[in-house]
mmCIF file of C-alpha atoms in Angstrom:
data_model
loop_
_atom_site.group_PDB
_atom_site.id
_atom_site.type_symbol
_atom_site.label_atom_id
_atom_site.label_comp_id
_atom_site.label_asym_id
_atom_site.label_seq_id
_atom_site.Cartn_x
_atom_site.Cartn_y
_atom_site.Cartn_z
ATOM 1 C CA UNK A 207 -80.658 -20.547 12.779
ATOM 2 C CA UNK A 208 -80.359 -18.853 9.470
ATOM 3 C CA UNK A 209 -79.091 -15.690 11.208
ATOM 4 C CA UNK A 210 -76.401 -17.709 12.987
ATOM 5 C CA UNK A 211 -75.258 -19.259 9.695
ATOM 6 C CA UNK A 212 -75.164 -15.891 8.004
ATOM 7 C CA UNK A 213 -73.245 -14.431 10.955
ATOM 8 C CA UNK A 214 -70.710 -17.289 10.869
ATOM 9 C CA UNK A 215 -70.312 -16.859 7.103
ATOM 10 C CA UNK A 216 -69.579 -13.207 7.806
ATOM 11 C CA UNK A 217 -66.891 -14.159 10.274
ATOM 12 C CA UNK A 218 -65.324 -16.603 7.808
ATOM 13 C CA UNK A 219 -65.316 -13.980 5.087
ATOM 14 C CA UNK A 220 -63.737 -11.542 7.478
ATOM 15 C CA UNK A 221 -61.060 -14.108 8.410
ATOM 16 C CA UNK A 222 -60.264 -14.816 4.769
ATOM 17 C CA UNK A 223 -59.953 -11.129 4.078
ATOM 18 C CA UNK A 224 -57.398 -10.798 6.952
ATOM 19 C CA UNK A 225 -55.534 -13.876 5.688
ATOM 20 C CA UNK A 226 -55.369 -12.476 2.164
ATOM 21 C CA UNK A 227 -54.108 -9.162 3.427
ATOM 22 C CA UNK A 228 -51.399 -10.896 5.477
ATOM 23 C CA UNK A 229 -50.413 -13.074 2.503
ATOM 24 C CA UNK A 230 -50.259 -10.089 0.235
ATOM 25 C CA UNK A 231 -48.043 -8.271 2.728
ATOM 26 C CA UNK A 232 -45.665 -11.251 3.040
ATOM 27 C CA UNK A 233 -45.602 -11.634 -0.779
ATOM 28 C CA UNK A 234 -44.804 -7.932 -1.235
ATOM 29 C CA UNK A 235 -42.011 -8.155 1.350
ATOM 30 C CA UNK A 236 -40.565 -11.260 -0.321
ATOM 31 C CA UNK A 237 -40.768 -9.563 -3.710
ATOM 32 C CA UNK A 238 -38.979 -6.492 -2.276
ATOM 33 C CA UNK A 239 -36.188 -8.690 -0.873
ATOM 34 C CA UNK A 240 -35.796 -10.485 -4.186
ATOM 35 C CA UNK A 241 -35.668 -7.137 -6.027
ATOM 36 C CA UNK A 242 -32.968 -5.850 -3.679
ATOM 37 C CA UNK A 243 -30.928 -9.018 -4.060
ATOM 38 C CA UNK A 244 -31.212 -8.739 -7.843
ATOM 39 C CA UNK A 245 -30.198 -5.093 -7.730
ATOM 40 C CA UNK A 246 -27.173 -5.889 -5.505
ATOM 41 C CA UNK A 247 -26.174 -8.781 -7.790
ATOM 42 C CA UNK A 248 -26.319 -6.462 -10.781
ATOM 43 C CA UNK A 249 -24.369 -3.788 -8.920
ATOM 44 C CA UNK A 250 -21.690 -6.333 -7.906
ATOM 45 C CA UNK A 251 -21.228 -7.266 -11.566
ATOM 46 C CA UNK A 252 -20.305 -3.638 -12.344
ATOM 47 C CA UNK A 253 -17.691 -3.406 -9.606
ATOM 48 C CA UNK A 254 -14.187 -3.907 -10.830
ATOM 49 C CA UNK A 255 -11.942 -5.889 -8.494
ATOM 50 C CA UNK A 256 -8.404 -4.562 -8.154
ATOM 51 C CA UNK A 257 -5.675 -6.411 -6.262
ATOM 52 C CA UNK A 258 -2.799 -4.429 -4.772
ATOM 53 C CA UNK A 259 0.263 -6.673 -4.562
ATOM 54 C CA UNK A 260 3.974 -6.287 -3.987
ATOM 55 C CA UNK A 261 6.788 -7.167 -1.586
ATOM 56 C CA UNK A 262 7.015 -5.717 1.914
ATOM 57 C CA UNK A 263 7.930 -2.000 2.099
ATOM 58 C CA UNK A 264 6.913 -1.425 -1.538
ATOM 59 C CA UNK A 265 4.524 1.395 -0.601
ATOM 60 C CA UNK A 266 1.264 -0.545 -1.281
ATOM 61 C CA UNK A 267 -0.361 0.578 1.938
ATOM 62 C CA UNK A 268 0.523 4.171 1.346
ATOM 63 C CA UNK A 269 -1.162 3.976 -2.047
ATOM 64 C CA UNK A 270 -4.179 2.437 -0.292
ATOM 65 C CA UNK A 271 -4.351 5.334 2.187
ATOM 66 C CA UNK A 272 -4.039 7.851 -0.676
ATOM 67 C CA UNK A 273 -7.075 6.307 -2.362
ATOM 68 C CA UNK A 274 -9.112 6.682 0.876
ATOM 69 C CA UNK A 275 -8.042 10.380 1.015
ATOM 70 C CA UNK A 276 -8.587 11.057 -2.683
ATOM 71 C CA UNK A 277 -11.760 9.202 -3.556
ATOM 72 C CA UNK A 278 -13.520 8.753 -0.286
ATOM 73 C CA UNK A 279 -14.139 10.955 2.722
ATOM 74 C CA UNK A 280 -10.593 10.581 4.047
ATOM 75 C CA UNK A 281 -9.926 10.036 7.762
ATOM 76 C CA UNK A 282 -12.136 11.414 10.534
ATOM 77 C CA UNK A 283 -10.703 12.636 13.816
ATOM 78 C CA UNK A 284 -11.103 9.262 15.499
ATOM 79 C CA UNK A 285 -9.211 7.519 12.690
ATOM 80 C CA UNK A 286 -6.485 10.128 12.765
ATOM 81 C CA UNK A 287 -6.074 9.706 16.507
ATOM 82 C CA UNK A 288 -5.838 5.954 16.112
ATOM 83 C CA UNK A 289 -2.506 6.526 14.318
ATOM 84 C CA UNK A 290 -0.912 8.227 17.324
ATOM 85 C CA UNK A 291 0.548 5.029 18.814
ATOM 86 C CA UNK A 292 1.676 3.909 15.380
ATOM 87 C CA UNK A 293 3.535 7.189 14.743
ATOM 88 C CA UNK A 294 5.085 7.155 18.220
ATOM 89 C CA UNK A 295 6.212 3.589 17.642
ATOM 90 C CA UNK A 296 7.750 4.590 14.303
ATOM 91 C CA UNK A 297 9.763 7.265 16.161
ATOM 92 C CA UNK A 298 11.096 4.848 18.739
ATOM 93 C CA UNK A 299 11.820 2.157 16.126
ATOM 94 C CA UNK A 300 13.677 4.647 13.935
ATOM 95 C CA UNK A 301 15.976 5.973 16.669
ATOM 96 C CA UNK A 302 16.710 2.384 17.836
ATOM 97 C CA UNK A 303 17.660 1.297 14.306
ATOM 98 C CA UNK A 304 19.946 4.297 13.928
ATOM 99 C CA UNK A 305 21.598 3.899 17.361
ATOM 100 C CA UNK A 306 22.122 0.129 17.050
ATOM 101 C CA UNK A 307 23.377 0.562 13.479
ATOM 102 C CA UNK A 308 25.765 3.276 14.633
ATOM 103 C CA UNK A 309 27.181 0.992 17.320
ATOM 104 C CA UNK A 310 27.637 -1.800 14.806
ATOM 105 C CA UNK A 311 29.386 0.467 12.272
ATOM 106 C CA UNK A 312 31.675 1.814 15.012
ATOM 107 C CA UNK A 313 32.893 -1.712 15.658
ATOM 108 C CA UNK A 314 33.116 -3.047 12.075
ATOM 109 C CA UNK A 315 33.879 -0.182 9.656
ATOM 110 C CA UNK A 316 37.499 0.656 8.771
ATOM 111 C CA UNK A 317 36.894 4.366 9.325
ATOM 112 C CA UNK A 318 35.004 3.742 12.516
ATOM 113 C CA UNK A 319 35.720 6.935 14.455
ATOM 114 C CA UNK A 320 32.966 8.839 12.616
ATOM 115 C CA UNK A 321 30.447 6.434 14.042
ATOM 116 C CA UNK A 322 31.416 6.897 17.689
ATOM 117 C CA UNK A 323 28.580 8.554 19.547
ATOM 118 C CA UNK A 324 29.513 11.369 21.956
ATOM 119 C CA UNK A 325 29.854 10.229 25.565
ATOM 120 C CA UNK A 326 27.015 12.569 26.776
ATOM 121 C CA UNK A 327 24.622 10.947 24.213
ATOM 122 C CA UNK A 328 25.598 7.324 24.855
ATOM 123 C CA UNK A 329 23.290 6.946 27.825
ATOM 124 C CA UNK A 330 20.389 8.400 25.831
ATOM 125 C CA UNK A 331 21.120 5.959 23.028
ATOM 126 C CA UNK A 332 21.099 2.961 25.327
ATOM 127 C CA UNK A 333 17.801 4.127 26.781
ATOM 128 C CA UNK A 334 16.026 4.373 23.433
ATOM 129 C CA UNK A 335 17.580 1.155 22.156
ATOM 130 C CA UNK A 336 15.848 -0.566 25.047
ATOM 131 C CA UNK A 337 12.543 1.287 24.546
ATOM 132 C CA UNK A 338 12.569 0.614 20.831
ATOM 133 C CA UNK A 339 12.887 -3.138 21.474
ATOM 134 C CA UNK A 340 9.676 -3.328 23.486
ATOM 135 C CA UNK A 341 6.291 -4.550 22.266
ATOM 136 C CA UNK A 342 4.537 -1.623 23.952
ATOM 137 C CA UNK A 343 5.882 1.856 23.671
ATOM 138 C CA UNK A 344 5.357 4.824 26.012
ATOM 139 C CA UNK A 345 3.511 7.861 24.780
ATOM 140 C CA UNK A 346 5.930 10.399 23.294
ATOM 141 C CA UNK A 347 6.278 13.208 25.810
ATOM 142 C CA UNK A 348 8.023 16.536 25.312
ATOM 143 C CA UNK A 349 10.935 15.317 27.495
ATOM 144 C CA UNK A 350 11.387 12.093 25.499
ATOM 145 C CA UNK A 351 11.116 13.933 22.202
ATOM 146 C CA UNK A 352 13.844 16.378 23.305
ATOM 147 C CA UNK A 353 16.175 13.480 24.189
ATOM 148 C CA UNK A 354 15.477 11.808 20.826
ATOM 149 C CA UNK A 355 16.173 15.085 19.027
ATOM 150 C CA UNK A 356 19.470 15.409 20.887
ATOM 151 C CA UNK A 357 20.496 11.892 19.843
ATOM 152 C CA UNK A 358 19.262 12.404 16.311
ATOM 153 C CA UNK A 359 21.507 15.481 15.930
ATOM 154 C CA UNK A 360 24.635 13.642 17.148
ATOM 155 C CA UNK A 361 27.236 13.632 14.314
ATOM 156 C CA UNK A 362 27.607 9.852 14.486
ATOM 157 C CA UNK A 363 23.832 9.243 14.129
ATOM 158 C CA UNK A 364 23.770 11.671 11.169
ATOM 159 C CA UNK A 365 26.639 9.805 9.547
ATOM 160 C CA UNK A 366 24.777 6.498 10.109
ATOM 161 C CA UNK A 367 21.605 7.900 8.579
ATOM 162 C CA UNK A 368 23.515 9.138 5.506
ATOM 163 C CA UNK A 369 25.185 5.807 5.088
ATOM 164 C CA UNK A 370 22.023 3.824 5.814
ATOM 165 C CA UNK A 371 22.399 1.207 3.071
ATOM 166 C CA UNK A 372 22.785 -1.889 5.232
ATOM 167 C CA UNK A 373 20.313 -0.777 7.828
ATOM 168 C CA UNK A 374 16.502 -1.134 7.911
ATOM 169 C CA UNK A 375 15.970 2.621 8.295
ATOM 170 C CA UNK A 376 12.325 3.335 7.453
ATOM 171 C CA UNK A 377 11.503 5.959 4.775
ATOM 172 C CA UNK A 378 9.558 7.963 7.363
ATOM 173 C CA UNK A 379 12.716 8.575 9.440
ATOM 174 C CA UNK A 380 13.623 12.119 8.374
ATOM 175 C CA UNK A 381 9.975 13.289 8.309
ATOM 176 C CA UNK A 382 9.251 12.187 11.848
ATOM 177 C CA UNK A 383 12.619 13.320 13.247
ATOM 178 C CA UNK A 384 11.989 16.809 11.869
ATOM 179 C CA UNK A 385 8.523 16.963 13.492
ATOM 180 C CA UNK A 386 9.286 15.635 16.979
ATOM 181 C CA UNK A 387 8.044 18.752 18.792
ATOM 182 C CA UNK A 388 4.646 18.650 17.067
ATOM 183 C CA UNK A 389 4.277 14.827 17.441
ATOM 184 C CA UNK A 390 4.865 15.057 21.205
ATOM 185 C CA UNK A 391 2.350 17.818 21.906
ATOM 186 C CA UNK A 392 -0.226 16.927 24.565
ATOM 187 C CA UNK A 393 -3.092 17.768 22.143
ATOM 188 C CA UNK A 394 -1.491 16.110 19.105
ATOM 189 C CA UNK A 395 -3.799 14.949 16.336
ATOM 190 C CA UNK A 396 -2.042 13.451 13.275
ATOM 191 C CA UNK A 397 -2.312 15.237 9.960
ATOM 192 C CA UNK A 398 -3.032 13.396 6.709
ATOM 193 C CA UNK A 399 0.675 13.576 5.872
ATOM 194 C CA UNK A 400 1.541 12.007 9.249
ATOM 195 C CA UNK A 401 -0.827 9.130 8.457
ATOM 196 C CA UNK A 402 0.686 8.721 4.969
ATOM 197 C CA UNK A 403 4.212 8.532 6.446
ATOM 198 C CA UNK A 404 3.164 6.187 9.272
ATOM 199 C CA UNK A 405 4.525 2.717 8.763
ATOM 200 C CA UNK A 406 2.516 -0.273 10.007
ATOM 201 C CA UNK A 407 2.903 -3.704 8.429
ATOM 202 C CA UNK A 408 -0.296 -4.860 6.742
ATOM 203 C CA UNK A 409 -1.619 -8.184 8.091
ATOM 204 C CA UNK A 410 -4.576 -9.935 6.570
ATOM 205 C CA UNK A 411 -6.708 -8.238 3.934
ATOM 206 C CA UNK A 412 -8.204 -4.761 3.874
ATOM 207 C CA UNK A 413 -10.520 -3.379 1.172
ATOM 208 C CA UNK A 414 -11.991 -0.092 -0.029
ATOM 209 C CA UNK A 415 -14.626 0.733 -2.659
ATOM 210 C CA UNK A 416 -14.217 3.906 -4.719
ATOM 211 C CA UNK A 417 -14.614 5.635 -8.083
ATOM 212 C CA UNK A 418 -11.868 7.911 -9.514
ATOM 213 C CA UNK A 419 -14.529 10.332 -10.848
ATOM 214 C CA UNK A 420 -15.928 10.926 -7.360
ATOM 215 C CA UNK A 421 -18.366 9.057 -5.148
ATOM 216 C CA UNK A 422 -21.293 11.367 -5.873
ATOM 217 C CA UNK A 423 -21.195 10.956 -9.669
ATOM 218 C CA UNK A 424 -23.029 8.259 -11.540
ATOM 219 C CA UNK A 425 -20.596 7.983 -14.459
ATOM 220 C CA UNK A 426 -17.260 6.170 -14.307
ATOM 221 C CA UNK A 427 -16.152 2.760 -13.080
ATOM 222 C CA UNK A 428 -16.527 1.597 -9.500
ATOM 223 C CA UNK A 429 -13.602 -0.310 -8.028
ATOM 224 C CA UNK A 430 -13.082 -2.503 -4.992
ATOM 225 C CA UNK A 431 -9.404 -2.375 -4.063
ATOM 226 C CA UNK A 432 -7.791 -5.089 -1.900
ATOM 227 C CA UNK A 433 -4.548 -4.508 -0.034
ATOM 228 C CA UNK A 434 -2.735 -7.493 1.516
ATOM 229 C CA UNK A 435 0.452 -7.925 3.592
ATOM 230 C CA UNK A 436 3.579 -8.027 1.450
ATOM 231 C CA UNK A 437 5.894 -9.907 3.756
ATOM 232 C CA UNK A 438 6.553 -13.564 2.907
ATOM 233 C CA UNK A 439 4.503 -14.941 5.804
ATOM 234 C CA UNK A 440 1.477 -12.920 4.586
ATOM 235 C CA UNK A 441 1.452 -14.140 0.994
ATOM 236 C CA UNK A 442 -0.412 -17.409 1.676
ATOM 237 C CA UNK A 443 -3.455 -15.190 2.368
ATOM 238 C CA UNK A 444 -3.391 -13.849 -1.243
ATOM 239 C CA UNK A 445 -4.538 -16.970 -3.098
ATOM 240 C CA UNK A 446 -8.246 -16.838 -2.256
ATOM 241 C CA UNK A 447 -8.394 -13.296 -3.694
ATOM 242 C CA UNK A 448 -7.015 -14.274 -7.102
ATOM 243 C CA UNK A 449 -10.350 -15.245 -8.727
ATOM 244 C CA UNK A 450 -12.386 -12.638 -10.651
ATOM 245 C CA UNK A 451 -9.704 -9.894 -10.635
ATOM 246 C CA UNK A 452 -10.041 -7.089 -13.159
ATOM 247 C CA UNK A 453 -6.497 -5.840 -12.676
ATOM 248 C CA UNK A 454 -3.458 -6.444 -10.527
ATOM 249 C CA UNK A 455 -1.638 -3.340 -9.383
ATOM 250 C CA UNK A 456 1.893 -4.445 -8.571
ATOM 251 C CA UNK A 457 4.027 -2.031 -6.546
ATOM 252 C CA UNK A 458 7.802 -2.243 -6.950
ATOM 253 C CA UNK A 459 9.942 0.055 -4.836
ATOM 254 C CA UNK A 460 12.623 0.927 -7.395
ATOM 255 C CA UNK A 461 14.716 2.734 -4.736
ATOM 256 C CA UNK A 462 15.294 -0.545 -2.863
ATOM 257 C CA UNK A 463 17.832 -1.961 -5.329
ATOM 258 C CA UNK A 464 20.651 -1.741 -2.784
ATOM 259 C CA UNK A 465 18.705 -2.908 0.283
ATOM 260 C CA UNK A 466 18.074 -6.240 1.961
ATOM 261 C CA UNK A 467 14.679 -7.683 2.938
ATOM 262 C CA UNK A 468 13.385 -6.932 6.417
ATOM 263 C CA UNK A 469 12.514 -10.650 6.944
ATOM 264 C CA UNK A 470 15.622 -12.053 5.261
ATOM 265 C CA UNK A 471 18.740 -9.834 5.251
ATOM 266 C CA UNK A 472 20.541 -12.235 2.920
ATOM 267 C CA UNK A 473 18.121 -11.386 0.122
ATOM 268 C CA UNK A 474 18.191 -8.235 -2.021
ATOM 269 C CA UNK A 475 14.815 -6.481 -2.072
ATOM 270 C CA UNK A 476 14.853 -5.915 -5.832
ATOM 271 C CA UNK A 477 15.642 -9.559 -6.520
ATOM 272 C CA UNK A 478 12.752 -10.534 -4.258
ATOM 273 C CA UNK A 479 10.436 -8.138 -6.151
ATOM 274 C CA UNK A 480 11.576 -9.552 -9.468
ATOM 275 C CA UNK A 481 10.872 -13.156 -8.388
ATOM 276 C CA UNK A 482 7.504 -12.264 -6.853
ATOM 277 C CA UNK A 483 6.341 -10.353 -9.989
ATOM 278 C CA UNK A 484 7.416 -13.286 -12.154
ATOM 279 C CA UNK A 485 5.478 -15.746 -9.950
ATOM 280 C CA UNK A 486 2.273 -13.608 -10.049
ATOM 281 C CA UNK A 487 2.437 -13.224 -13.834
ATOM 282 C CA UNK A 488 2.404 -16.989 -14.204
ATOM 283 C CA UNK A 489 -0.708 -17.630 -12.114
ATOM 284 C CA UNK A 490 -3.372 -19.377 -14.269
ATOM 285 C CA UNK A 491 -6.238 -17.343 -12.858
ATOM 286 C CA UNK A 492 -4.618 -14.121 -14.223
ATOM 287 C CA UNK A 493 -4.899 -15.293 -17.824
ATOM 288 C CA UNK A 494 -7.093 -12.322 -18.838
ATOM 289 C CA UNK A 495 -6.242 -9.988 -15.929
ATOM 290 C CA UNK A 496 -4.744 -6.569 -16.706
ATOM 291 C CA UNK A 497 -1.449 -5.675 -15.060
ATOM 292 C CA UNK A 498 -0.581 -2.156 -13.833
ATOM 293 C CA UNK A 499 3.021 -1.946 -12.670
ATOM 294 C CA UNK A 500 3.745 0.962 -10.268
ATOM 295 C CA UNK A 501 7.475 1.695 -10.177
ATOM 296 C CA UNK A 502 7.174 3.345 -6.831
ATOM 297 C CA UNK A 503 9.367 5.547 -4.584
ATOM 298 C CA UNK A 504 10.720 7.467 -7.541
ATOM 299 C CA UNK A 505 11.417 10.443 -5.288
ATOM 300 C CA UNK A 506 13.985 8.372 -3.338
ATOM 301 C CA UNK A 507 15.259 6.652 -6.434
ATOM 302 C CA UNK A 508 16.182 9.895 -8.237
ATOM 303 C CA UNK A 509 18.348 10.980 -5.277
ATOM 304 C CA UNK A 510 19.914 7.598 -4.566
ATOM 305 C CA UNK A 511 20.861 6.618 -8.144
ATOM 306 C CA UNK A 512 23.269 9.522 -8.401
ATOM 307 C CA UNK A 513 25.172 8.209 -5.382
ATOM 308 C CA UNK A 514 24.671 4.420 -5.490
ATOM 309 C CA UNK A 515 24.995 2.829 -8.953
ATOM 310 C CA UNK A 516 22.252 0.474 -10.120
ATOM 311 C CA UNK A 517 24.713 -2.332 -10.809
ATOM 312 C CA UNK A 518 25.156 -3.032 -7.045
ATOM 313 C CA UNK A 519 21.957 -5.101 -7.551
ATOM 314 C CA UNK A 520 22.689 -8.397 -9.276
ATOM 315 C CA UNK A 521 19.622 -8.084 -11.540
ATOM 316 C CA UNK A 522 20.998 -4.775 -12.808
ATOM 317 C CA UNK A 523 24.672 -5.841 -12.985
ATOM 318 C CA UNK A 524 24.831 -5.030 -16.769
ATOM 319 C CA UNK A 525 23.854 -1.422 -16.164
ATOM 320 C CA UNK A 526 26.362 1.212 -17.315
ATOM 321 C CA UNK A 527 26.081 4.833 -16.161
ATOM 322 C CA UNK A 528 26.239 7.248 -19.109
ATOM 323 C CA UNK A 529 25.879 10.724 -17.667
ATOM 324 C CA UNK A 530 25.218 12.811 -14.569
ATOM 325 C CA UNK A 531 22.221 14.742 -13.088
ATOM 326 C CA UNK A 532 18.807 14.490 -14.672
ATOM 327 C CA UNK A 533 20.070 12.619 -17.719
ATOM 328 C CA UNK A 534 21.489 9.867 -15.540
ATOM 329 C CA UNK A 535 18.276 9.615 -13.524
ATOM 330 C CA UNK A 536 16.240 9.268 -16.706
ATOM 331 C CA UNK A 537 18.698 6.731 -18.151
ATOM 332 C CA UNK A 538 18.610 4.639 -14.972
ATOM 333 C CA UNK A 539 14.824 4.763 -14.732
ATOM 334 C CA UNK A 540 14.413 3.637 -18.380
ATOM 335 C CA UNK A 541 16.837 0.777 -17.739
ATOM 336 C CA UNK A 542 14.786 -0.455 -14.773
ATOM 337 C CA UNK A 543 11.549 -0.022 -16.736
ATOM 338 C CA UNK A 544 12.941 -2.062 -19.597
ATOM 339 C CA UNK A 545 14.032 -4.835 -17.211
ATOM 340 C CA UNK A 546 10.443 -5.162 -15.966
ATOM 341 C CA UNK A 547 9.055 -5.036 -19.493
ATOM 342 C CA UNK A 548 11.390 -7.905 -20.508
ATOM 343 C CA UNK A 549 10.437 -9.848 -17.412
ATOM 344 C CA UNK A 550 6.752 -9.363 -18.202
ATOM 345 C CA UNK A 551 6.998 -10.783 -21.732
ATOM 346 C CA UNK A 552 9.358 -13.583 -20.720
ATOM 347 C CA UNK A 553 6.909 -14.690 -17.999
ATOM 348 C CA UNK A 554 3.761 -14.299 -20.093
ATOM 349 C CA UNK A 555 2.476 -17.233 -22.171
ATOM 350 C CA UNK A 556 1.935 -16.479 -25.916
ATOM 351 C CA UNK A 557 -1.835 -16.651 -25.554
ATOM 352 C CA UNK A 558 -1.774 -13.971 -22.858
ATOM 353 C CA UNK A 559 0.378 -11.299 -24.516
ATOM 354 C CA UNK A 560 -2.648 -9.264 -25.562
ATOM 355 C CA UNK A 561 -3.728 -8.639 -21.932
ATOM 356 C CA UNK A 562 -3.309 -5.037 -20.807
ATOM 357 C CA UNK A 563 0.053 -4.149 -19.320
ATOM 358 C CA UNK A 564 1.016 -0.606 -18.308
ATOM 359 C CA UNK A 565 3.889 0.837 -16.346
ATOM 360 C CA UNK A 566 3.671 4.000 -14.258
ATOM 361 C CA UNK A 567 6.299 5.966 -12.329
ATOM 362 C CA UNK A 568 4.846 6.715 -8.907
ATOM 363 C CA UNK A 569 5.623 8.311 -5.579
ATOM 364 C CA UNK A 570 3.040 7.078 -3.148
ATOM 365 C CA UNK A 571 3.416 10.135 -0.923
ATOM 366 C CA UNK A 572 2.666 12.543 -3.814
ATOM 367 C CA UNK A 573 -1.104 12.903 -3.745
ATOM 368 C CA UNK A 574 -1.397 14.753 -7.109
ATOM 369 C CA UNK A 575 0.698 12.105 -8.820
ATOM 370 C CA UNK A 576 -1.320 9.200 -7.329
ATOM 371 C CA UNK A 577 -4.558 10.906 -8.407
ATOM 372 C CA UNK A 578 -3.279 11.377 -11.928
ATOM 373 C CA UNK A 579 -2.032 7.785 -12.084
ATOM 374 C CA UNK A 580 -5.339 6.293 -10.934
ATOM 375 C CA UNK A 581 -7.228 8.315 -13.469
ATOM 376 C CA UNK A 582 -4.984 6.891 -16.157
ATOM 377 C CA UNK A 583 -5.564 3.397 -14.771
ATOM 378 C CA UNK A 584 -9.329 4.097 -14.816
ATOM 379 C CA UNK A 585 -9.233 5.239 -18.470
ATOM 380 C CA UNK A 586 -7.145 2.180 -19.492
ATOM 381 C CA UNK A 587 -9.550 -0.264 -17.805
ATOM 382 C CA UNK A 588 -12.636 1.554 -19.236
ATOM 383 C CA UNK A 589 -11.206 1.268 -22.725
ATOM 384 C CA UNK A 590 -10.561 -2.405 -22.183
ATOM 385 C CA UNK A 591 -14.146 -2.967 -20.984
ATOM 386 C CA UNK A 592 -15.561 -1.112 -24.014
ATOM 387 C CA UNK A 593 -13.319 -3.106 -26.340
ATOM 388 C CA UNK A 594 -14.408 -6.415 -24.820
ATOM 389 C CA UNK A 595 -18.061 -5.324 -25.229
ATOM 390 C CA UNK A 596 -17.422 -4.555 -28.930
ATOM 391 C CA UNK A 597 -17.984 -0.846 -28.489
ATOM 392 C CA UNK A 598 -14.499 0.195 -29.628
#
C-alpha cells in the first residue's frame, strides 16, 4: 500500500513538473509577444508621418515614385512590367487628345487652315480617336506604333501640340511619342524613366516607408509617406489621414497657370491650387504641422513663361514682365513664390506662425533634384525635432 502511495506521489510530482514547464513556456511566449508589441510601439513613435497633397496633375505621384527609386529598392521586373498597359494607354490617350483637339481648332480658330490634317492621315486619326475613347486598350504593336508616329508627325498635329493651352495634353506626350518604336517592341520592359513619365490617376491611399540616409543605416529619421488622389472626388479620403502628421508636402504645378482642370474645364488649375492650399492651411489638426511647399514642374515653367505671360492667370493678373531670358524666368518664379508666401501667412492664425514653412523649386522627373530636396526636408524636420526636445 505504501509503495502504491509513493508511486502515485511520483506520478503527481511528474505531472506538476510538466504543468510547470508548460506554464513557463506559455509565460515566456506571452512575454516575448509583449516585448515585440512594446518594441513596435516605440518604433512607431519614431516614424515621422508625411502627407503628400496637391491638386490633380501636380506631380505628387511622380514624387512618390522617385522616393521608391531613391530610398528603397526601386521597381523589380514584375513591377516594371505592370506599367506596360498604363504606358500604352498613355500613348493612345495622348494621340486621341491631340487629334480631337486638332479637329476642334480646325473648326473654331480664325487661322484654321494650319489645323487641317492631311487627307491620308485623316483615317488614321479617326481610328485612334475611337481607340483612345475605350476603357480597354489594345497592346501597342509595331504596326499601331508606326501609324501613331505618322499621325504625330502630321503638321497639323504638331501645330496643335505647340498650341496645346486649351487641351488636356499630358506632360508625358513628347517623351512617349519620341519612344514609340521601343515602347511597341515585343519584349518591351519599361525603364525607370518610362515609369516616372507614366500617368495614372491616384485613387485611394498609397504609402511608403523610407529614410533619406538609406535603409541600411541606423542614423537619420524614418518617414512614412502617404500619397492620395488629387482630383476633387478623391479629397474626401484625405480627412482620416490628417491626425498625427509631422509635415504636409504640398505640390503645386507652377507651369499650370494657363490651364484648366481636367475635372472642371471652367476652372483654372492655379486658382484651384491656391484655394486648396488655403483650405489645408486652415485645418485645425495642422496647428503644429510643418509645411513643405514644392513648386513643381519648374522645367516646364521656365520654357512656358517666356511664351505665355503669368498674368493670363487671374491670381497673377498684377504681374508685370521686366526682362527676357533667364532674368525673366527668375523674376516670374520669385513672383509666384511670393504669392504663395503671402497666402501662407494670410491663411495662418497668429498662434501658428512659428510652425515650419519652407518652399522648394522642384522638377519631379529630375532624380538628383528630388534627392537633394528630400535631404533638405529631412534636415529641416530633424532640426525641428531637436528644437522641440530642447537640444538646440
